[in-house]
């Protein structure tokens, strides 16, 4: 729930609300005031309608805010950078080159994963708060969660389970294990040295078919050939519509079919369906969920994961887990007095070694809220004690009388700065320490940003992200950037690929510590393996926490994922930026401040099955 300073303190700084802009014509703009994809037309192309916000114009309170910002910069301990605007923008000119295709004997599903980058991890798990409760005894029995996931025994393969898809057929896991991908892998039976002759071909489906069912997650190509640049990936079991009256026959595919809303797919991955097209937003959320499903971290020493339930019961062939491991849970099975959880990659773990994450419910402010806020506003949150209340003094002096205290992340007006730059006036006779505020400084677009284009501005010093359409701020929120030693890169970049969900694995910066974080939702890569993405494992937004990426709360990540370019068609699990559909610009500027040692409080995780 968003916290606000009492109205009496905000009113003096509230600017007049500009006239409303054009009405939002997108099918659904319920997500934090941002347009979200709609499948109403059956094509799965998300809306790109403008936001229903105030009309464009100069930045709100520009002159007063500019004076405040100048004073703020002048009294800053260390000056940050402009995010590369004044220099070249080499890192933003093109996405990293992809590896050249090579021969492979992998299953044809590898085609759908051939362009996935190798990732560095961004879990910040070592700093997570530990639960205050005592560890369960070895024979303790885990209680089932109130809402259990469905697991169906596989009669053909005893000890294994099936998960049914939307059509009642076995559904394979869609999670990507990014480190295991073979870039450029080709389908079985394809002659990689074949020619490129293409010829028109009749659509190989009955004319009365209502849609084409995607048999497995597959890459969509820009042109009807296997070496064409990828557009994205459409998820398994989606029903799509084809375009045109003819397909294209080539040496690598009997018939390339053009699908809605764009791109080409080989017909071997499609099958006719007499029902209408059906796609859904990915990742799929149940009503009331912040993240898709349940996530947990593995605790204890010498914990093993088992490839099947039978082997788990026998405690055989278990894989010893090393480092910090987080998993997404797919279902649970109770055998005698023990409960086992199945993860999205098909492994089994005892429930007693898992601690469930409770994702943050924090969210930023959208364009409508920004229009009602003062020209310059901030979140009140201590950098050294982020969960503590923020003290408000009667004068810019730590010895002055305490007027009140503010809950963390209360929104306040920024009205004036003390002469020494250490205190900020939020109302008459109400002063807050500068280090206890995270100010949303509105800024002009870099010259590289096209007029009216959507772009993101990340202020590392304030730990604040502001989303813009041209010069107009439409969203602002707190983020967590890289910790000291694993800094987030400064500069001007472009989003080059987006994933509905992505596994992240890698090594830490100190020692030989390894990490694995499962199915991170709403991930947008902007520079090599640096990304903006959900952090379901902590609630310390406003404080550097990551290994270099930009952490967002689930609500913020979902909203910005749907809003930022390139747009993701509904039913697609991944999309590439292209020359015709480039990604949004991301400017990262300033310098993150070192923070004090965080207190150990139980805010991040609880035992799976605990009430």
Coordinates of C-alpha atoms in Angstrom, one line a residue:
X1 CA 0.0 0.0 0.0
X2 CA 1.4 3.4 -0.9
X3 CA 2.1 5.7 2.0
X4 CA 1.5 9.4 1.9
X5 CA 2.6 12.2 4.3
X6 CA -0.4 13.8 6.0
X7 CA -2.2 16.1 3.5
X8 CA -1.4 19.2 5.6
X9 CA 2.3 18.7 4.8
X10 CA 1.8 18.1 1.1
X11 CA -0.7 20.8 0.2
X12 CA 1.8 23.7 0.2
X13 CA 3.9 22.0 -2.5
X14 CA 1.2 20.6 -4.8
X15 CA 1.2 22.0 -8.3
X16 CA -1.9 22.6 -10.3
X17 CA -2.9 19.6 -12.3
X18 CA -2.5 20.2 -16.0
X19 CA -5.4 19.6 -18.3
X20 CA -6.0 15.9 -19.0
X21 CA -4.6 14.3 -22.1
X22 CA -6.4 12.3 -24.7
X23 CA -8.5 9.4 -23.4
X24 CA -6.6 6.0 -23.1
X25 CA -7.9 3.8 -25.9
X26 CA -5.9 0.7 -24.9
X27 CA -8.0 -2.3 -24.0
X28 CA -6.7 -2.5 -20.5
X29 CA -4.7 0.1 -18.6
X30 CA -5.2 -1.3 -15.1
X31 CA -1.6 -2.0 -14.4
X32 CA -0.3 1.0 -12.5
X33 CA -1.6 3.3 -15.1
X34 CA 0.5 1.7 -17.9
X35 CA -0.9 0.0 -21.0
X36 CA -0.8 -3.8 -20.9
X37 CA -1.1 -6.3 -23.7
X38 CA -4.5 -7.4 -24.7
X39 CA -5.5 -10.7 -26.4
X40 CA -9.0 -9.4 -27.3
X41 CA -8.3 -9.4 -31.0
X42 CA -6.8 -12.9 -30.9
X43 CA -3.6 -11.7 -32.5
X44 CA -1.7 -11.1 -29.3
X45 CA -0.2 -7.7 -30.3
X46 CA 0.0 -5.4 -27.3
X47 CA -1.5 -2.0 -27.3
X48 CA 0.8 0.9 -28.0
X49 CA -1.8 3.6 -27.2
X50 CA -0.5 6.6 -25.3
X51 CA -1.1 6.7 -21.6
X52 CA -4.1 8.5 -20.2
X53 CA -2.0 11.2 -18.5
X54 CA -1.6 15.0 -18.6
X55 CA -0.7 16.6 -21.9
X56 CA 2.9 17.1 -22.8
X57 CA 4.7 20.2 -21.7
X58 CA 7.6 21.5 -19.7
X59 CA 8.7 19.4 -16.7
X60 CA 6.4 20.2 -13.7
X61 CA 7.8 22.9 -11.5
X62 CA 10.8 23.1 -13.7
X63 CA 12.4 26.4 -12.5
X64 CA 12.0 25.5 -8.7
X65 CA 13.1 21.9 -9.3
X66 CA 16.1 23.0 -11.3
X67 CA 17.3 25.4 -8.5
X68 CA 16.8 22.6 -5.9
X69 CA 18.7 20.1 -8.1
X70 CA 21.6 22.6 -8.6
X71 CA 21.9 23.1 -4.9
X72 CA 21.6 19.4 -4.3
X73 CA 24.4 18.7 -6.7
X74 CA 26.6 21.5 -5.3
X75 CA 26.4 20.0 -1.8
X76 CA 26.7 16.4 -2.8
X77 CA 29.7 14.5 -1.3
X78 CA 30.6 13.0 -4.7
X79 CA 29.4 14.1 -8.1
X80 CA 27.9 11.5 -10.3
X81 CA 27.9 11.3 -14.1
X82 CA 25.4 12.3 -16.7
X83 CA 25.0 8.6 -17.7
X84 CA 27.1 9.1 -20.9
X85 CA 24.9 11.7 -22.5
X86 CA 27.7 14.1 -23.1
X87 CA 30.0 11.5 -24.5
X88 CA 29.5 8.8 -27.0
X89 CA 26.8 6.2 -26.6
X90 CA 28.7 3.3 -28.0
X91 CA 27.2 0.7 -25.7
X92 CA 23.7 1.7 -26.7
X93 CA 24.2 1.6 -30.5
X94 CA 23.6 -2.1 -31.0
X95 CA 22.9 -5.3 -29.0
X96 CA 25.8 -7.7 -28.4
X97 CA 26.5 -9.9 -31.4
X98 CA 25.1 -13.4 -31.2
X99 CA 27.3 -16.5 -31.8
X100 CA 27.4 -17.8 -35.3
X101 CA 25.2 -20.9 -36.0
X102 CA 26.9 -24.3 -35.7
X103 CA 26.0 -27.9 -36.2
X104 CA 24.2 -29.6 -33.4
X105 CA 22.3 -32.8 -32.7
X106 CA 20.1 -31.4 -29.9
X107 CA 16.3 -31.6 -30.0
X108 CA 14.6 -29.1 -32.2
X109 CA 13.4 -27.3 -29.0
X110 CA 16.9 -26.0 -28.8
X111 CA 16.1 -23.6 -31.7
X112 CA 13.8 -21.8 -29.3
X113 CA 16.7 -21.2 -26.9
X114 CA 19.5 -20.5 -29.4
X115 CA 19.7 -16.8 -28.8
X116 CA 19.7 -16.7 -25.0
X117 CA 22.7 -14.9 -23.5
X118 CA 24.9 -16.3 -20.8
X119 CA 24.0 -14.5 -17.5
X120 CA 25.7 -13.3 -14.4
X121 CA 23.7 -13.8 -11.3
X122 CA 21.9 -11.0 -9.4
X123 CA 20.4 -12.6 -6.3
X124 CA 22.0 -10.6 -3.4
X125 CA 21.1 -13.7 -1.4
X126 CA 24.0 -13.4 1.1
X127 CA 22.5 -10.2 2.5
X128 CA 19.0 -11.7 2.9
X129 CA 17.5 -11.6 6.4
X130 CA 17.5 -14.9 8.1
X131 CA 14.2 -16.2 9.7
X132 CA 14.1 -15.7 13.4
X133 CA 12.4 -19.1 14.0
X134 CA 14.6 -22.1 14.8
X135 CA 15.5 -24.6 12.2
X136 CA 13.1 -27.6 12.0
X137 CA 14.3 -30.9 13.4
X138 CA 15.5 -33.4 10.8
X139 CA 12.3 -35.4 11.1
X140 CA 10.0 -32.5 11.4
X141 CA 7.0 -32.7 9.0
X142 CA 6.3 -29.8 6.7
X143 CA 2.7 -28.6 6.6
X144 CA 1.0 -28.3 3.2
X145 CA 0.4 -24.8 1.9
X146 CA -3.3 -23.6 1.9
X147 CA -3.3 -23.7 -1.9
X148 CA -1.4 -26.8 -3.2
X149 CA -0.3 -27.1 -6.8
X150 CA -1.7 -30.0 -8.7
X151 CA 0.6 -32.9 -9.4
X152 CA -0.6 -35.8 -11.5
X153 CA 1.2 -39.3 -11.2
X154 CA 2.6 -40.5 -14.5
X155 CA 1.4 -44.1 -14.9
X156 CA 3.8 -44.8 -17.7
X157 CA 6.8 -43.7 -15.7
X158 CA 6.3 -44.6 -12.0
X159 CA 7.8 -42.1 -9.6
X160 CA 7.4 -39.2 -12.1
X161 CA 4.6 -36.6 -12.5
X162 CA 3.0 -34.8 -15.3
X163 CA 1.7 -31.2 -15.3
X164 CA -1.2 -30.6 -17.7
X165 CA -1.3 -27.7 -20.0
X166 CA -4.3 -25.5 -21.0
X167 CA -5.4 -28.2 -23.5
X168 CA -5.2 -31.0 -21.1
X169 CA -2.0 -32.3 -22.5
X170 CA 1.4 -32.7 -20.8
X171 CA 3.1 -29.4 -20.5
X172 CA 6.9 -29.0 -20.5
X173 CA 8.6 -26.5 -18.3
X174 CA 9.0 -23.2 -20.0
X175 CA 11.8 -22.0 -17.7
X176 CA 15.1 -21.3 -19.4
X177 CA 18.3 -22.7 -17.9
X178 CA 20.4 -20.1 -19.6
X179 CA 23.8 -21.5 -19.0
X180 CA 22.9 -24.8 -20.7
X181 CA 21.8 -23.3 -24.0
X182 CA 23.5 -24.2 -27.2
X183 CA 23.4 -21.0 -29.3
X184 CA 22.6 -21.6 -32.9
X185 CA 21.4 -25.2 -32.5
X186 CA 19.5 -26.4 -35.5
X187 CA 16.5 -28.8 -35.7
X188 CA 17.2 -32.5 -36.1
X189 CA 17.3 -33.4 -39.8
X190 CA 18.1 -30.0 -41.1
X191 CA 21.0 -29.7 -43.6
X192 CA 22.8 -26.6 -42.4
X193 CA 24.7 -26.4 -45.7
X194 CA 21.6 -26.5 -47.8
X195 CA 20.9 -23.6 -50.2
X196 CA 18.5 -20.7 -49.6
X197 CA 16.1 -21.2 -52.5
X198 CA 12.6 -20.3 -51.4
X199 CA 9.3 -21.0 -53.3
X200 CA 5.6 -20.3 -52.6
X201 CA 3.8 -23.2 -51.1
X202 CA 0.2 -23.9 -50.3
X203 CA -0.8 -23.4 -46.6
X204 CA -0.6 -27.0 -45.3
X205 CA -3.7 -26.7 -43.1
X206 CA -7.4 -27.1 -43.6
X207 CA -9.0 -23.8 -44.7
X208 CA -11.6 -24.1 -41.9
X209 CA -9.0 -24.5 -39.1
X210 CA -9.6 -21.8 -36.6
X211 CA -6.0 -21.5 -35.3
X212 CA -2.6 -23.2 -35.2
X213 CA -1.6 -24.7 -31.9
X214 CA 2.1 -24.3 -31.0
X215 CA 3.4 -27.8 -30.2
X216 CA 6.4 -26.5 -28.3
X217 CA 8.1 -23.2 -27.5
X218 CA 9.7 -22.0 -30.7
X219 CA 11.6 -19.2 -32.2
X220 CA 9.8 -16.8 -34.5
X221 CA 12.0 -15.5 -37.4
X222 CA 12.0 -12.2 -39.2
X223 CA 12.1 -14.0 -42.6
X224 CA 11.2 -17.5 -43.8
X225 CA 14.6 -19.2 -43.3
X226 CA 16.4 -20.7 -40.4
X227 CA 19.3 -18.2 -40.4
X228 CA 17.1 -15.2 -40.3
X229 CA 17.3 -13.0 -37.2
X230 CA 15.0 -14.0 -34.4
X231 CA 12.0 -11.8 -33.5
X232 CA 11.0 -13.7 -30.3
X233 CA 9.7 -16.9 -28.9
X234 CA 6.0 -18.0 -28.8
X235 CA 5.2 -20.2 -25.9
X236 CA 4.0 -23.8 -26.1
X237 CA 0.2 -24.5 -26.3
X238 CA -0.7 -21.1 -27.6
X239 CA -3.1 -21.0 -30.5
X240 CA -2.1 -18.4 -33.1
X241 CA -3.5 -17.3 -36.4
X242 CA -1.6 -17.4 -39.7
X243 CA -1.3 -14.6 -42.2
X244 CA -1.7 -14.6 -45.9
X245 CA -2.8 -17.4 -48.3
X246 CA 0.5 -19.0 -49.0
X247 CA 3.5 -20.4 -47.1
X248 CA 7.1 -20.5 -48.2
X249 CA 9.0 -23.7 -48.9
X250 CA 12.7 -23.8 -48.3
X251 CA 15.5 -26.3 -48.0
X252 CA 15.3 -26.2 -44.2
X253 CA 11.5 -26.4 -43.8
X254 CA 8.7 -27.9 -45.8
X255 CA 6.6 -24.8 -45.2
X256 CA 7.4 -21.5 -43.4
X257 CA 4.1 -20.0 -42.1
X258 CA 3.7 -16.3 -41.3
X259 CA 1.8 -15.9 -38.0
X260 CA 0.1 -13.0 -36.3
X261 CA 1.2 -10.5 -35.3
X262 CA 4.5 -10.9 -37.1
X263 CA 7.3 -13.3 -38.0
X264 CA 7.7 -16.8 -39.5
X265 CA 7.5 -20.3 -38.0
X266 CA 8.3 -23.7 -39.5
X267 CA 5.1 -25.7 -39.9
X268 CA 6.7 -28.7 -38.2
X269 CA 6.1 -27.0 -34.9
X270 CA 2.4 -26.2 -35.6
X271 CA -0.8 -28.2 -35.8
X272 CA -4.2 -27.1 -36.9
X273 CA -6.9 -26.5 -34.3
X274 CA -10.6 -25.9 -34.9
X275 CA -10.9 -23.5 -32.0
X276 CA -10.3 -19.8 -32.1
X277 CA -6.9 -18.3 -31.4
X278 CA -6.1 -18.2 -27.7
X279 CA -3.1 -16.6 -26.1
X280 CA -2.4 -15.4 -22.5
X281 CA -0.1 -12.9 -20.8
X282 CA 3.1 -14.5 -19.7
X283 CA 4.1 -15.3 -17.1
X284 CA 0.7 -16.4 -15.9
X285 CA -0.5 -15.1 -12.6
X286 CA -3.3 -16.3 -10.4
X287 CA -5.7 -13.7 -9.0
X288 CA -4.0 -11.9 -6.1
X289 CA -0.5 -13.2 -6.9
X290 CA 2.5 -10.8 -7.0
X291 CA 4.7 -13.4 -8.8
X292 CA 3.9 -16.5 -10.8
X293 CA 3.7 -19.2 -8.2
X294 CA 5.8 -19.9 -5.1
X295 CA 9.5 -19.3 -4.7
X296 CA 11.8 -20.6 -2.0
X297 CA 15.4 -20.6 -1.0
X298 CA 17.3 -23.7 0.0
X299 CA 18.8 -23.7 3.5
X300 CA 21.0 -26.1 5.5
X301 CA 24.2 -27.9 4.7
X302 CA 24.8 -30.7 2.2
X303 CA 21.3 -30.4 0.7
X304 CA 20.6 -32.7 -2.2
X305 CA 18.2 -32.5 -5.1
X306 CA 16.8 -35.6 -6.7
X307 CA 15.9 -36.1 -10.3
X308 CA 12.8 -38.3 -9.5
X309 CA 10.5 -39.0 -6.6
X310 CA 11.6 -42.6 -6.6
X311 CA 15.2 -41.6 -6.2
X312 CA 14.3 -39.0 -3.6
X313 CA 12.6 -41.7 -1.5
X314 CA 15.6 -44.0 -1.8
X315 CA 18.0 -41.0 -1.3
X316 CA 20.0 -42.1 -4.3
X317 CA 21.7 -40.1 -7.1
X318 CA 21.0 -36.8 -5.3
X319 CA 22.9 -33.7 -6.6
X320 CA 24.7 -31.8 -3.9
X321 CA 23.6 -28.2 -4.1
X322 CA 26.4 -25.6 -3.6
X323 CA 26.2 -21.9 -2.9
X324 CA 23.0 -19.9 -2.7
X325 CA 20.1 -21.6 -4.5
X326 CA 16.5 -20.3 -5.0
X327 CA 13.9 -22.4 -6.7
X328 CA 10.4 -22.0 -8.1
X329 CA 8.0 -24.7 -6.8
X330 CA 5.8 -26.6 -9.2
X331 CA 4.0 -29.0 -6.9
X332 CA 4.2 -31.0 -3.7
X333 CA 3.9 -34.7 -2.9
X334 CA 3.4 -36.3 0.6
X335 CA 4.9 -39.7 1.2
X336 CA 4.5 -41.2 4.6
X337 CA 5.7 -38.5 7.0
X338 CA 7.7 -36.5 4.5
X339 CA 6.7 -33.8 2.0
X340 CA 8.7 -33.3 -1.2
X341 CA 8.5 -30.3 -3.5
X342 CA 9.0 -30.5 -7.2
X343 CA 10.8 -27.6 -8.8
X344 CA 10.2 -26.2 -12.3
X345 CA 13.3 -28.0 -13.5
X346 CA 12.0 -31.4 -12.3
X347 CA 14.0 -31.9 -9.2
X348 CA 12.7 -33.0 -5.8
X349 CA 13.6 -31.4 -2.5
X350 CA 12.4 -32.1 1.0
X351 CA 10.1 -29.3 2.2
X352 CA 12.0 -29.0 5.5
X353 CA 15.0 -27.5 3.6
X354 CA 13.0 -24.8 1.9
X355 CA 12.0 -21.3 3.1
X356 CA 9.3 -19.6 1.1
X357 CA 9.9 -16.0 -0.1
X358 CA 7.3 -13.4 0.4
X359 CA 7.7 -11.0 -2.5
X360 CA 7.4 -7.2 -1.8
X361 CA 4.1 -5.5 -2.5
X362 CA 5.8 -2.1 -2.9
X363 CA 4.9 -0.2 -6.1
X364 CA 5.9 3.1 -7.5
X365 CA 3.6 6.0 -8.6
X366 CA 2.0 6.3 -12.0
X367 CA 1.4 9.4 -14.2
X368 CA -1.9 10.3 -12.4
X369 CA -0.2 10.2 -9.0
X370 CA 2.7 12.2 -10.3
X371 CA 0.4 14.9 -11.5
X372 CA -1.0 15.2 -8.0
X373 CA 2.3 15.2 -6.2
X374 CA 4.6 18.3 -5.6
X375 CA 7.0 19.2 -8.5
X376 CA 9.8 17.6 -6.5
X377 CA 9.0 14.7 -4.2
X378 CA 10.8 11.9 -2.5
X379 CA 10.4 8.7 -0.6
X380 CA 11.4 8.9 3.1
X381 CA 13.6 5.9 3.9
X382 CA 16.8 5.7 5.8
X383 CA 19.8 4.3 3.9
X384 CA 21.4 2.8 6.9
X385 CA 18.2 1.5 8.6
X386 CA 15.7 1.1 5.8
X387 CA 13.0 -0.5 8.0
X388 CA 13.2 2.1 10.7
X389 CA 10.8 5.2 10.9
X390 CA 12.3 8.4 9.6
X391 CA 12.5 11.3 12.1
X392 CA 11.2 14.7 11.3
X393 CA 12.8 17.6 13.1
X394 CA 11.5 21.1 13.8
X395 CA 14.8 22.7 12.5
X396 CA 17.7 21.5 10.3
X397 CA 19.6 20.2 13.3
X398 CA 19.8 16.7 14.8
X399 CA 19.4 18.2 18.2
X400 CA 16.1 20.0 17.3
X401 CA 12.8 18.8 18.7
X402 CA 11.3 15.8 16.9
X403 CA 8.0 16.8 15.3
X404 CA 6.9 13.4 14.1
X405 CA 8.2 10.1 12.5
X406 CA 7.3 8.8 9.1
X407 CA 6.9 5.1 8.1
X408 CA 9.5 3.9 5.6
X409 CA 8.7 4.9 1.9
X410 CA 6.3 7.7 2.9
X411 CA 6.0 10.2 0.0
X412 CA 7.0 13.8 0.9
X413 CA 7.5 17.1 -0.8
X414 CA 11.0 18.4 -1.3
X415 CA 10.7 22.2 -0.7
X416 CA 14.2 23.5 0.3
X417 CA 17.7 22.5 1.2
X418 CA 19.5 23.7 4.3
X419 CA 22.6 25.9 3.8
X420 CA 25.0 23.0 4.6
X421 CA 23.0 20.6 2.4
X422 CA 22.4 18.1 5.1
X423 CA 18.7 18.7 5.7
X424 CA 15.7 19.0 3.5
X425 CA 12.5 21.0 4.3
X426 CA 9.4 18.9 3.5
X427 CA 7.0 21.5 5.1
X428 CA 7.1 24.5 7.3
X429 CA 9.2 23.7 10.4
X430 CA 9.5 20.1 9.2
X431 CA 13.0 18.9 8.3
X432 CA 14.4 15.5 7.3
X433 CA 18.0 14.4 7.0
X434 CA 19.1 14.4 3.4
X435 CA 20.3 10.8 3.6
X436 CA 16.8 9.7 4.6
X437 CA 15.3 10.9 1.3
X438 CA 15.2 9.3 -2.2
X439 CA 14.3 12.1 -4.5
X440 CA 12.7 11.6 -7.9
X441 CA 14.6 14.3 -10.0
X442 CA 12.9 14.8 -13.3
X443 CA 15.2 15.2 -16.2
X444 CA 15.2 16.1 -19.9
X445 CA 15.6 13.3 -22.4
X446 CA 19.1 12.6 -23.8
X447 CA 19.5 13.8 -27.4
X448 CA 19.6 10.2 -28.7
X449 CA 16.0 9.6 -27.6
X450 CA 13.5 10.1 -30.3
X451 CA 10.7 12.7 -29.6
X452 CA 7.9 11.0 -27.6
X453 CA 9.8 7.7 -27.3
X454 CA 9.6 5.7 -24.1
X455 CA 12.8 5.7 -22.1
X456 CA 14.0 4.9 -18.5
X457 CA 16.2 7.1 -16.3
X458 CA 18.0 5.3 -13.4
X459 CA 19.5 7.6 -10.7
X460 CA 22.0 5.5 -8.8
X461 CA 22.6 8.0 -6.0
X462 CA 18.8 8.3 -5.2
X463 CA 18.1 4.6 -6.1
X464 CA 15.1 5.9 -8.1
X465 CA 13.9 5.0 -11.6
X466 CA 11.7 7.4 -13.7
X467 CA 10.0 6.3 -16.9
X468 CA 9.3 8.9 -19.5
X469 CA 7.4 9.3 -22.8
X470 CA 9.6 12.0 -24.4
X471 CA 9.8 14.7 -21.7
X472 CA 6.8 13.5 -19.7
X473 CA 7.4 11.4 -16.6
X474 CA 4.8 8.6 -16.5
X475 CA 6.1 6.4 -13.7
X476 CA 8.6 6.6 -10.8
X477 CA 9.7 4.1 -8.3
X478 CA 12.5 2.9 -6.0
X479 CA 15.1 0.4 -7.3
X480 CA 18.0 -1.6 -6.0
X481 CA 21.2 -1.3 -8.0
X482 CA 24.6 -3.0 -7.7
X483 CA 26.3 -3.2 -4.3
X484 CA 29.8 -1.8 -3.9
X485 CA 32.2 -4.0 -5.9
X486 CA 29.4 -5.2 -8.2
X487 CA 28.4 -1.8 -9.5
X488 CA 25.7 -1.2 -12.1
X489 CA 27.3 0.2 -15.2
X490 CA 26.7 3.9 -16.0
X491 CA 25.9 5.0 -19.5
X492 CA 23.2 5.1 -22.1
X493 CA 22.0 1.7 -23.3
X494 CA 19.0 0.1 -25.1
X495 CA 16.9 -2.8 -24.1
X496 CA 17.9 -5.5 -26.6
X497 CA 15.9 -8.6 -25.3
X498 CA 13.0 -9.3 -22.9
X499 CA 12.1 -12.5 -21.2
X500 CA 8.8 -13.3 -19.5
X501 CA 10.9 -15.6 -17.2
X502 CA 14.6 -16.4 -17.1
X503 CA 16.8 -18.6 -14.9
X504 CA 19.9 -16.9 -13.7
X505 CA 23.1 -18.7 -12.6
X506 CA 26.6 -17.7 -12.0
X507 CA 29.5 -17.1 -9.6
X508 CA 29.9 -14.5 -7.0
X509 CA 32.6 -11.8 -7.0
X510 CA 34.4 -13.1 -3.9
X511 CA 35.7 -16.7 -3.4
X512 CA 34.1 -19.6 -5.2
X513 CA 30.5 -18.9 -4.1
X514 CA 28.0 -19.9 -6.7
X515 CA 24.4 -18.9 -7.2
X516 CA 21.2 -20.0 -8.9
X517 CA 18.0 -18.1 -9.0
X518 CA 15.0 -19.8 -10.7
X519 CA 12.6 -18.2 -13.2
X520 CA 13.1 -14.5 -12.6
X521 CA 10.0 -12.9 -14.1
X522 CA 9.8 -9.7 -16.3
X523 CA 13.4 -9.5 -17.3
X524 CA 14.8 -6.8 -19.7
X525 CA 18.4 -6.9 -20.7
X526 CA 19.9 -3.5 -21.6
X527 CA 23.7 -4.2 -21.7
X528 CA 25.2 -7.7 -22.2
X529 CA 24.0 -9.6 -19.1
X530 CA 22.9 -6.5 -17.1
X531 CA 19.1 -6.4 -16.8
X532 CA 16.1 -4.7 -15.2
X533 CA 14.2 -7.5 -13.5
X534 CA 12.0 -8.5 -10.6
X535 CA 13.6 -9.3 -7.3
X536 CA 11.3 -11.6 -5.4
X537 CA 13.9 -12.4 -2.8
X538 CA 14.1 -9.0 -0.9
X539 CA 12.1 -5.9 0.0
X540 CA 15.0 -3.4 0.3
X541 CA 14.2 -1.2 -2.7
X542 CA 16.0 2.1 -2.3
X543 CA 19.1 0.4 -1.2
X544 CA 21.9 -1.1 -3.4
X545 CA 21.4 -4.9 -3.2
X546 CA 22.3 -6.5 -6.5
X547 CA 25.3 -7.9 -8.3
X548 CA 25.0 -5.3 -11.0
X549 CA 21.5 -5.5 -12.3
X550 CA 18.6 -3.2 -11.5
X551 CA 16.2 -4.8 -9.1
X552 CA 12.5 -3.9 -9.3
X553 CA 9.5 -4.9 -7.1
X554 CA 7.2 -7.4 -8.8
X555 CA 4.5 -4.8 -9.4
X556 CA 7.0 -2.4 -10.9
X557 CA 8.7 -5.0 -13.0
X558 CA 5.4 -6.2 -14.5
X559 CA 4.2 -2.7 -15.3
X560 CA 7.5 -1.6 -16.9
X561 CA 7.9 -4.9 -18.8
X562 CA 4.5 -4.4 -20.5
X563 CA 5.2 -0.7 -21.2
X564 CA 8.8 -0.6 -22.4
X565 CA 9.9 -1.3 -26.0
X566 CA 10.1 -3.7 -27.7
X567 CA 6.5 -4.7 -27.1
X568 CA 5.9 -8.3 -26.2
X569 CA 3.0 -9.9 -28.1
X570 CA 0.7 -11.7 -25.7
X571 CA 1.6 -15.4 -25.6
X572 CA 5.2 -14.8 -26.4
X573 CA 7.8 -15.7 -23.7
X574 CA 10.7 -13.7 -25.2
X575 CA 11.1 -10.8 -27.7
X576 CA 14.2 -9.4 -29.4
X577 CA 14.6 -5.7 -30.3
X578 CA 15.0 -5.2 -34.1
X579 CA 15.8 -2.4 -36.4
X580 CA 12.1 -1.9 -37.0
X581 CA 11.2 -2.3 -33.4
X582 CA 14.1 -1.0 -31.3
X583 CA 14.2 -1.3 -27.5
X584 CA 13.7 1.6 -25.1
X585 CA 16.7 3.7 -24.1
X586 CA 18.0 3.2 -20.5
X587 CA 20.1 5.9 -19.0
X588 CA 22.0 5.0 -15.8
X589 CA 23.7 7.9 -14.0
X590 CA 25.2 8.9 -10.7
X591 CA 26.9 6.8 -8.1
X592 CA 25.4 4.5 -5.6
X593 CA 26.2 5.3 -2.0
X594 CA 27.7 2.6 0.3
X595 CA 25.1 1.7 2.9
X596 CA 25.5 0.6 6.5
X597 CA 25.3 -3.0 7.5
X598 CA 21.7 -4.1 7.3
X599 CA 20.0 -5.4 10.4
X600 CA 19.0 -9.0 10.5
X601 CA 15.2 -8.9 10.4
X602 CA 12.8 -11.5 9.2
X603 CA 11.2 -9.8 6.2
X604 CA 12.3 -11.9 3.3
X605 CA 11.6 -15.5 3.9
X606 CA 9.5 -17.9 6.0
X607 CA 9.4 -21.7 6.2
X608 CA 7.4 -23.4 3.5
X609 CA 4.2 -24.5 5.0
X610 CA 4.3 -22.1 7.9
X611 CA 1.0 -20.4 8.7

